[in-house]
PDB file of C-alpha atoms in Angstrom:
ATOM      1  CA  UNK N 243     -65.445 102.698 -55.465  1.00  0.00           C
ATOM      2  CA  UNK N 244     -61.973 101.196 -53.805  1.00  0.00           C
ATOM      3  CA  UNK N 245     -58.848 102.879 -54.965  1.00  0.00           C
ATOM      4  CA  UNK N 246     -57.811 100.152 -56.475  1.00  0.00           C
ATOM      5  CA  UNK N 247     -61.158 100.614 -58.724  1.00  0.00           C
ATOM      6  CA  UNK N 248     -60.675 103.885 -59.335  1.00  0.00           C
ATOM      7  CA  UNK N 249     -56.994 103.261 -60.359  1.00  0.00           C
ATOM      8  CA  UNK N 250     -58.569 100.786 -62.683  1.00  0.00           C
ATOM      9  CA  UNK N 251     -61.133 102.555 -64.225  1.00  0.00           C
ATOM     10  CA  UNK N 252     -58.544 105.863 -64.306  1.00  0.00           C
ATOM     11  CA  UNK N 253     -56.030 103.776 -66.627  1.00  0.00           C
ATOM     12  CA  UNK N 254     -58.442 102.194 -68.678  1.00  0.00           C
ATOM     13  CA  UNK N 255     -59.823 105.535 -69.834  1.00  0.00           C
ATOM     14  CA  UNK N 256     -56.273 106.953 -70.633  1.00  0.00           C
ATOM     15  CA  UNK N 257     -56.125 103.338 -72.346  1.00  0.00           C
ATOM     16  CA  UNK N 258     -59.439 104.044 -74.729  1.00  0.00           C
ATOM     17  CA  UNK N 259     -58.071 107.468 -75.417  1.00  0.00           C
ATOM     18  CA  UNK N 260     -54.890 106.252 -76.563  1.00  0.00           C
ATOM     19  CA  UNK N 261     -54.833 106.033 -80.362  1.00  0.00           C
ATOM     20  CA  UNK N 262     -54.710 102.661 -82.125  1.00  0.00           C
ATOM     21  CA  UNK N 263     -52.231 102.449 -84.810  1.00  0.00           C
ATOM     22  CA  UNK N 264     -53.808 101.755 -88.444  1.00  0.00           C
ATOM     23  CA  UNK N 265     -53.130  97.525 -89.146  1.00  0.00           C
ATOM     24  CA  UNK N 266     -55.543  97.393 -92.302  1.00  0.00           C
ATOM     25  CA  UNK N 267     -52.864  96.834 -94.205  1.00  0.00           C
ATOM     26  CA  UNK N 268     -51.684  94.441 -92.187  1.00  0.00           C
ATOM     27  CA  UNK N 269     -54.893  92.484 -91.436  1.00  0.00           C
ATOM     28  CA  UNK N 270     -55.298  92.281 -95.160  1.00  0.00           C
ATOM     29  CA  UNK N 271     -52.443  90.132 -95.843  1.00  0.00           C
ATOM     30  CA  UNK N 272     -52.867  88.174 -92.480  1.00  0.00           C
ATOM     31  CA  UNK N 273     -56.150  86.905 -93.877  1.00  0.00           C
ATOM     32  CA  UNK N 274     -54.537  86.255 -97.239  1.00  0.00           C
ATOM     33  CA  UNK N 275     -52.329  83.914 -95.527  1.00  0.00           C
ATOM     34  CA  UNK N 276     -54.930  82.366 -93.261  1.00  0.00           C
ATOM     35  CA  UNK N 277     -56.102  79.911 -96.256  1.00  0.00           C
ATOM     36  CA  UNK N 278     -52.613  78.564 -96.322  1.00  0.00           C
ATOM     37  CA  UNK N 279     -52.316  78.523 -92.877  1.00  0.00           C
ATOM     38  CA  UNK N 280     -55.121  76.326 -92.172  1.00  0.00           C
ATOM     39  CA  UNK N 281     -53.896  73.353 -94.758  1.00  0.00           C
ATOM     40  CA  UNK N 282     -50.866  72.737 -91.560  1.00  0.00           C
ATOM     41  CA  UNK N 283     -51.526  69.007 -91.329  1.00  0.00           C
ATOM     42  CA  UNK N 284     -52.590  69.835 -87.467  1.00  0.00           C
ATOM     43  CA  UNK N 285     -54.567  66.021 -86.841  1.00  0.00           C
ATOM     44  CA  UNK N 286     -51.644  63.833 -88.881  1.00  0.00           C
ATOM     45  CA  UNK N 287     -49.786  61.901 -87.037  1.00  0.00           C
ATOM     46  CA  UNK N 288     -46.769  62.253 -88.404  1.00  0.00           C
ATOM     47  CA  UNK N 289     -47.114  66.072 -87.944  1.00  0.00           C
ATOM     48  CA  UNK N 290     -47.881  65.642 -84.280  1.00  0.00           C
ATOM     49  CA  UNK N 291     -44.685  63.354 -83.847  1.00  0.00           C
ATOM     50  CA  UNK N 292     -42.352  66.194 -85.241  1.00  0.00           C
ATOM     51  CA  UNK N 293     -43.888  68.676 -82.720  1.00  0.00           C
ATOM     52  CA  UNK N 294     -42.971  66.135 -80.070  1.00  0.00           C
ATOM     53  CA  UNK N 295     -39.347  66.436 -81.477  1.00  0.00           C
ATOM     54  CA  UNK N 296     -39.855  70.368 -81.757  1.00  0.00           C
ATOM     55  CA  UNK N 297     -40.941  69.850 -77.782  1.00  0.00           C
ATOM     56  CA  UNK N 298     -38.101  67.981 -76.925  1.00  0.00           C
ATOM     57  CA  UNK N 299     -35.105  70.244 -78.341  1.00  0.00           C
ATOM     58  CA  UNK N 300     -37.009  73.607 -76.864  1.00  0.00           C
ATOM     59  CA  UNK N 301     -37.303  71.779 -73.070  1.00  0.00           C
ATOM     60  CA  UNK N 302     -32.826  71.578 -73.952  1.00  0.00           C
ATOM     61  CA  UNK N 303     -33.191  75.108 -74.725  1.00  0.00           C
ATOM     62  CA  UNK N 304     -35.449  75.873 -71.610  1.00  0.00           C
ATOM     63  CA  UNK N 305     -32.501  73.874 -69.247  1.00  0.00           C
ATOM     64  CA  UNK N 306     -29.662  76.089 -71.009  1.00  0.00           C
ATOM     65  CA  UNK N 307     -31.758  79.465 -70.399  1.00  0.00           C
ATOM     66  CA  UNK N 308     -32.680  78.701 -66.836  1.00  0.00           C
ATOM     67  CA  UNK N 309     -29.357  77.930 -65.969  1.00  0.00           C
ATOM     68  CA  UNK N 310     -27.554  80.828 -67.875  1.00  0.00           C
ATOM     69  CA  UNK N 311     -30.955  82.696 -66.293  1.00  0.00           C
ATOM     70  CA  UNK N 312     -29.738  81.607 -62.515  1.00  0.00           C
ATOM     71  CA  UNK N 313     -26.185  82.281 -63.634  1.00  0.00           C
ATOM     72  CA  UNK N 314     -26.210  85.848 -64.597  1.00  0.00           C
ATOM     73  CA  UNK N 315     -28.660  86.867 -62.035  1.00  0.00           C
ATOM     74  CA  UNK N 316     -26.101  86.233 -59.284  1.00  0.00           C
ATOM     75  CA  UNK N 317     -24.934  89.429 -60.218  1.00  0.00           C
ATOM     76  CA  UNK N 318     -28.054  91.414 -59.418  1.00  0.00           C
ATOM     77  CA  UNK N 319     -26.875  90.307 -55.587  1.00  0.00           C
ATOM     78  CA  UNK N 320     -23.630  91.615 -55.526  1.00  0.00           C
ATOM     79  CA  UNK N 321     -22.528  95.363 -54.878  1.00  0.00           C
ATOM     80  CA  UNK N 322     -19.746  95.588 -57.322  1.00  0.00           C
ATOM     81  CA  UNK N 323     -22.116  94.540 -60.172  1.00  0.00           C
ATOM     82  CA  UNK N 324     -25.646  95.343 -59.445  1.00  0.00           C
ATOM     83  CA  UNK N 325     -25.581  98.384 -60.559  1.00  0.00           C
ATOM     84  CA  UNK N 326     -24.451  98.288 -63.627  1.00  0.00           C
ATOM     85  CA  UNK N 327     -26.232  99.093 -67.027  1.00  0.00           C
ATOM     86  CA  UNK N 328     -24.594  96.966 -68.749  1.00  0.00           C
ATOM     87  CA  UNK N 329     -26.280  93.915 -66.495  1.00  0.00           C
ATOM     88  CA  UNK N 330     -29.780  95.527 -67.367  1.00  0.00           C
ATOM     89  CA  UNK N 331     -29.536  95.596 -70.812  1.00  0.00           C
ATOM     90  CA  UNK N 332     -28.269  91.570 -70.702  1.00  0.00           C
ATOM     91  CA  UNK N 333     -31.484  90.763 -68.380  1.00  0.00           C
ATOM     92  CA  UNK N 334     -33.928  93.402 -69.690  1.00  0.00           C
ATOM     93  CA  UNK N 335     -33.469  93.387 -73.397  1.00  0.00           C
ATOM     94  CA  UNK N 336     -32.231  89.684 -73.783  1.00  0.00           C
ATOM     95  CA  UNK N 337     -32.437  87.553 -71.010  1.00  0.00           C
ATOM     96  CA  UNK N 338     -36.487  88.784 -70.568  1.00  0.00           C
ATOM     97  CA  UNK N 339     -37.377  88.584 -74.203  1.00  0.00           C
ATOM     98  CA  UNK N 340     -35.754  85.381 -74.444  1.00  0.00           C
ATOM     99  CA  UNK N 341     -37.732  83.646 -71.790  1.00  0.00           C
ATOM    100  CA  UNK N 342     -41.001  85.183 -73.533  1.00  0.00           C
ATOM    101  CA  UNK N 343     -40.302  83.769 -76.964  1.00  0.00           C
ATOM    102  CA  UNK N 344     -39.147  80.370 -75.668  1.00  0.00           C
ATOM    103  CA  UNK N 345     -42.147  79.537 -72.914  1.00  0.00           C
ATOM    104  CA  UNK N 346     -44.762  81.023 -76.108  1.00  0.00           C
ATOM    105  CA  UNK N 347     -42.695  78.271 -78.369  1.00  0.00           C
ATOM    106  CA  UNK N 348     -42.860  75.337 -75.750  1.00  0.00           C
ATOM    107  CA  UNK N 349     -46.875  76.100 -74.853  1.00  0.00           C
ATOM    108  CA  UNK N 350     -47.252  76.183 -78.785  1.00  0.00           C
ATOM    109  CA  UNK N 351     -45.333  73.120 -79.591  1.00  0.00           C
ATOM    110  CA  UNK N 352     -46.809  71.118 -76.445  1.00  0.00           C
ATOM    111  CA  UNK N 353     -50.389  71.667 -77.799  1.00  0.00           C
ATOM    112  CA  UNK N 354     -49.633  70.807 -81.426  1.00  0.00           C
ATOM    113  CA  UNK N 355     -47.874  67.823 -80.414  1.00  0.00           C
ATOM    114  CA  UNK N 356     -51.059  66.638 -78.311  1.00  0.00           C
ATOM    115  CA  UNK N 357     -53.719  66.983 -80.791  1.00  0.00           C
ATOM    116  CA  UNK N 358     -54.720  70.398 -78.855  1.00  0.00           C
ATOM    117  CA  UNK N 359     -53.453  73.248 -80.998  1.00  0.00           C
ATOM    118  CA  UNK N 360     -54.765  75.132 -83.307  1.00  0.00           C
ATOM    119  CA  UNK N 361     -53.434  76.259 -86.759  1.00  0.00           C
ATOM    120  CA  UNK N 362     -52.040  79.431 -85.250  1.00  0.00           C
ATOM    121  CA  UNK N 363     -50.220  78.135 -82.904  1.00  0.00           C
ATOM    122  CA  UNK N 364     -47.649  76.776 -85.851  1.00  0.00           C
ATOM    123  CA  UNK N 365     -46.670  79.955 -86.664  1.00  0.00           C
ATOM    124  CA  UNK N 366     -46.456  81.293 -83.136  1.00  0.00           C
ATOM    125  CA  UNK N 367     -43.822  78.368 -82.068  1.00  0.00           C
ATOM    126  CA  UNK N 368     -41.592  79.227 -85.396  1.00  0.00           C
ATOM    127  CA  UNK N 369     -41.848  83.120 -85.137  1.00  0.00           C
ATOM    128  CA  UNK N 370     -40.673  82.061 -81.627  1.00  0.00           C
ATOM    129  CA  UNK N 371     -38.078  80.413 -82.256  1.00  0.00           C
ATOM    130  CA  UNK N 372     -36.476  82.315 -85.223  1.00  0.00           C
ATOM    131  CA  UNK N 373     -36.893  85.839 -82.196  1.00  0.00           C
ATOM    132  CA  UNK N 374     -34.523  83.859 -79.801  1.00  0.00           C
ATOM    133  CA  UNK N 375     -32.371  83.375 -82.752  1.00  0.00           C
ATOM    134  CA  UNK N 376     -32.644  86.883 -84.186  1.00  0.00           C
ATOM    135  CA  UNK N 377     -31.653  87.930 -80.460  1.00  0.00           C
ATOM    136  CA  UNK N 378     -28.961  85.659 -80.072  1.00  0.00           C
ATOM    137  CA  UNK N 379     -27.161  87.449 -83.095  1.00  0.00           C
ATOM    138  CA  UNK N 380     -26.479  90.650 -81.001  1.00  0.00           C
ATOM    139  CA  UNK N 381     -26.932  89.129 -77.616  1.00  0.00           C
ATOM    140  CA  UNK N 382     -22.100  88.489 -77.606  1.00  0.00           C
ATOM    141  CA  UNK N 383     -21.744  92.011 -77.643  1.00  0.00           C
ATOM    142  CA  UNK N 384     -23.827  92.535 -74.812  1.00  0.00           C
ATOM    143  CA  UNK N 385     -22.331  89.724 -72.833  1.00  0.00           C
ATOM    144  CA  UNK N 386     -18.964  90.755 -73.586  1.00  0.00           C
ATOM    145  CA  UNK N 387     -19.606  94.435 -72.447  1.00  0.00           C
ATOM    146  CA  UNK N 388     -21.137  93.103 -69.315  1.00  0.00           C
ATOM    147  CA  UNK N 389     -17.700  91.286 -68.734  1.00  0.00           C
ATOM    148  CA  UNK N 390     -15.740  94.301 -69.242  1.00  0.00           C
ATOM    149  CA  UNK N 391     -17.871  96.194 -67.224  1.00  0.00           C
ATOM    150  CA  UNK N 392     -17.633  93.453 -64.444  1.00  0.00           C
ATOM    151  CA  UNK N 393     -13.803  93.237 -64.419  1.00  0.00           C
ATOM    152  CA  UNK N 394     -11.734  90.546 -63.965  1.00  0.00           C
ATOM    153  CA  UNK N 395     -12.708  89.218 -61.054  1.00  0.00           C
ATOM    154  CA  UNK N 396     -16.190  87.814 -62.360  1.00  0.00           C
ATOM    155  CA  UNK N 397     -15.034  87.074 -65.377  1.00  0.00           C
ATOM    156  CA  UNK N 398     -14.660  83.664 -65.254  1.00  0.00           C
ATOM    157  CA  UNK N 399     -18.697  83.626 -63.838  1.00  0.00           C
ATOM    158  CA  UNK N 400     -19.633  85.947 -67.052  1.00  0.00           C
ATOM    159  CA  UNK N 401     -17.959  83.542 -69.234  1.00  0.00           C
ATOM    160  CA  UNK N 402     -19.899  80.497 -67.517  1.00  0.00           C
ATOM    161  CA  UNK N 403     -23.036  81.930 -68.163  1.00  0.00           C
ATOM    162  CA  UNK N 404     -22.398  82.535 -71.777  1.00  0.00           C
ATOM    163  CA  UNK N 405     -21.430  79.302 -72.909  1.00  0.00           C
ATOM    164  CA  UNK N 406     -23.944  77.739 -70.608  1.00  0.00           C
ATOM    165  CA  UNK N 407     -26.922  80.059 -72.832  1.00  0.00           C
ATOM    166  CA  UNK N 408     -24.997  79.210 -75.840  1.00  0.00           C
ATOM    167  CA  UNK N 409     -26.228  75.652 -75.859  1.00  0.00           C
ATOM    168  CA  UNK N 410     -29.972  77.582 -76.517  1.00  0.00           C
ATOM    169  CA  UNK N 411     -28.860  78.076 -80.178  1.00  0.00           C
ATOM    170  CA  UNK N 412     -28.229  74.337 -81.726  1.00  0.00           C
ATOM    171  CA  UNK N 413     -31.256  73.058 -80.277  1.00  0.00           C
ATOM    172  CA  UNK N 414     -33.832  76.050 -81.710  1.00  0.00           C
ATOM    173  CA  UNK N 415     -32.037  75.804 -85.180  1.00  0.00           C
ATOM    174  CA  UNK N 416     -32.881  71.615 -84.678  1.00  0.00           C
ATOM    175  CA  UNK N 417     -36.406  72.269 -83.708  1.00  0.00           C
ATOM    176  CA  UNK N 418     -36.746  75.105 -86.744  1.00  0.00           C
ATOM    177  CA  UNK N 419     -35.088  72.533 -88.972  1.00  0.00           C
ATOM    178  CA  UNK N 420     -38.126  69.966 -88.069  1.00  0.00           C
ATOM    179  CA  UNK N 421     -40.716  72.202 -88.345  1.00  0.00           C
ATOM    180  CA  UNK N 422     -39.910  73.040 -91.648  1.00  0.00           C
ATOM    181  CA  UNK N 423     -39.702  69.421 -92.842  1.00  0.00           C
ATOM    182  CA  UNK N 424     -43.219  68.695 -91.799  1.00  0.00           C
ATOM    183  CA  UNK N 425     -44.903  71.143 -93.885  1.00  0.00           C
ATOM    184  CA  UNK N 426     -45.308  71.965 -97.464  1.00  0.00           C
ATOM    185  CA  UNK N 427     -43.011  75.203 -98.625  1.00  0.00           C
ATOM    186  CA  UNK N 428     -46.270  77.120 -99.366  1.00  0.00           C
ATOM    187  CA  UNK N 429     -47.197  76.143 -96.057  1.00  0.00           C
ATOM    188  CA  UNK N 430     -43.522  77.093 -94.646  1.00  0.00           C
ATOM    189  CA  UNK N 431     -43.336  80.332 -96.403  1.00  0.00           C
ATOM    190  CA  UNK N 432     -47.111  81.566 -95.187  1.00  0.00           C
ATOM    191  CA  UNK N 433     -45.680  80.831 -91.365  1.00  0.00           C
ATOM    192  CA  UNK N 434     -42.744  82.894 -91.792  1.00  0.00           C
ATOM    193  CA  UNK N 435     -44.605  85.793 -92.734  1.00  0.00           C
ATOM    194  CA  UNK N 436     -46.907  85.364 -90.560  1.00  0.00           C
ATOM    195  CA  UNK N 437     -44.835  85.322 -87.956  1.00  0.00           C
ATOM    196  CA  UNK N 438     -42.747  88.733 -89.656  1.00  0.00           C
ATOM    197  CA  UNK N 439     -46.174  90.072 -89.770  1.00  0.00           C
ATOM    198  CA  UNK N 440     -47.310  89.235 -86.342  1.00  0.00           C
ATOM    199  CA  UNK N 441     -43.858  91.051 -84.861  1.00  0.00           C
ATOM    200  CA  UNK N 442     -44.258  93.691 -87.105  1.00  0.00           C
ATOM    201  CA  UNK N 443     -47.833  94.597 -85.175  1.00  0.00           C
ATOM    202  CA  UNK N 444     -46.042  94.224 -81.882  1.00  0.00           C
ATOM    203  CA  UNK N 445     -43.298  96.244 -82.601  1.00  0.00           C
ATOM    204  CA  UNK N 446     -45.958  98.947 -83.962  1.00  0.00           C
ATOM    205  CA  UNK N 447     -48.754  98.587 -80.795  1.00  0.00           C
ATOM    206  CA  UNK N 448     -45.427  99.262 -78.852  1.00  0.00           C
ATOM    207  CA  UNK N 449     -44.394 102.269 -80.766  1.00  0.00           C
ATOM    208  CA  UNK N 450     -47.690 103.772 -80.370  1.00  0.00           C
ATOM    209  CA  UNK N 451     -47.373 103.357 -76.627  1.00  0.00           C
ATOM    210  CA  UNK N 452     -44.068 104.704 -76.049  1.00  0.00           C
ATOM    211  CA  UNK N 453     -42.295 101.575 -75.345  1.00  0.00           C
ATOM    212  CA  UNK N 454     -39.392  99.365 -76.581  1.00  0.00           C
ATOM    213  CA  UNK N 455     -39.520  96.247 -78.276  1.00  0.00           C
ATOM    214  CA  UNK N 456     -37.447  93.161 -78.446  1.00  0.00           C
TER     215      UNK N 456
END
C-alpha cells in the first residue's frame, strides 16, 4: 500500500468512527414535503422559460461576484493588508460561501431551464439564492471593518469592491421574485422549507465535525 493509500484508508476509518448526528426527524418531514415537491411543473414550458430568466439574472450576479472576487483579493498580495483577519473573515466566511451558493444556484437553474433537472434541483437554486441573501445582510459590517482595518490608503479600493458585489443583491431578489411566480404557494412554501431544512442538516453534519458553517 502507497502512502497516499494508507493516508486514505487511515482517514476514512477515523471518518466511519465519527458519529452521525440523528436526522430522523428531519428525514421525516423531508419526505412529507417530497409529494409537493414533485407537482413543480419541471416539463412546462412556461416553467422552463422562467428558469431561463432565473439563469440570466444569477450569470449578473456571477459578473458582480467575480469582479468584487478579483477586487478584494488584490489585497491578499500586498504586505500592508495580507495579513489581516479582518480580510479572512471577508474571503473565508463571505466571499467563499458566496461563490458556493451562487455556482449550486446557476448549475440548478441551467438544468431546469433545459429540460434536464430534476424536482430537487428547484429547491436547491432558491435555498441558494435566499443563503447569498441571508449573507449579504451581515456581509457591510465585515466590509466596513476590513476598510478600517486597511486604512486610508486602500480605502477607496475597499469601497470599489463593495459597491461592485453590491450589484449581487437586485438581481438574486429578481431571480427569487420569478421563481416564486412560476409555482403554486403550496408548491413555494414546500421549497422554502426544504431548503431551511436542507441547511439545517448542513449546519448540523458540520457541528458534529467540528467545523463552521456559513
Amino acid at each position: 500500500m502507497s502512502f497516499s493509500q494508507w493516508e486514505l484508508s487511515n482517514y476514512n476509518d477515523i471518518f466511519e468512527a465519527r458519529p452521525q448526528p440523528d436526522l430522523s426527524n428531519e428525514n421525516a418531514e423531508m419526505r412529507r414535503l417530497q409529494p409537493i415537491l414533485q407537482r413543480i411543473p419541471l416539463a412546462s414550458p412556461s416553467f422552463r422559460q422562467a428558469m431561463g430568466s432565473v439563469l440570466q439574472h444569477l450569470q449578473i450576479v456571477s459578473k458582480a461576484l467575480a469582479l468584487g472576487c478579483g477586487m478584494s483579493s488584490e489585497f491578499r498580495y500586498l504586505p500592508e493588508t495580507w495579513g489581516l483577519p479582518e480580510l479572512h473573515i471577508v474571503h473565508s466566511r463571505y466571499l467563499t460561501p458566496l461563490s458556493y451558493h451562487l455556482y449550486s444556484a446557476l448549475g440548478a437553474a441551467e438544468l431546469l431551464a433545459t429540460g434536464r433537472g430534476r424536482y430537487s434541483h428547484f429547491p436547491l437554486a432558491v435555498g441558494c439564492m435566499l443563503s447569498i441573501l441571508r449573507l449579504w445582510q451581515t456581509f457591510p459590517e465585515a466590509i466596513a471593518n476590513l476598510r478600517r482595518a486597511a486604512g486610508p490608503r486602500y480605502a477607496s479600493a475597499v469601497d470599489q469592491a463593495e459597491r461592485t458585489l453590491m450589484h449581487m443583491v437586485q438581481p438574486t431578489r429578481q431571480a427569487l421574485a420569478i421563481s416564486r411566480s412560476v409555482v403554486e404557494p403550496a408548491i413555494w412554501n414546500a421549497t422554502v422549507r426544504a431548503s431551511e431544512l436542507a441547511y439545517e442538516v448542513r449546519g448540523r453534519v458540520a457541528k458534529s465535525m467540528g467545523q463552521e458553517m456559513y
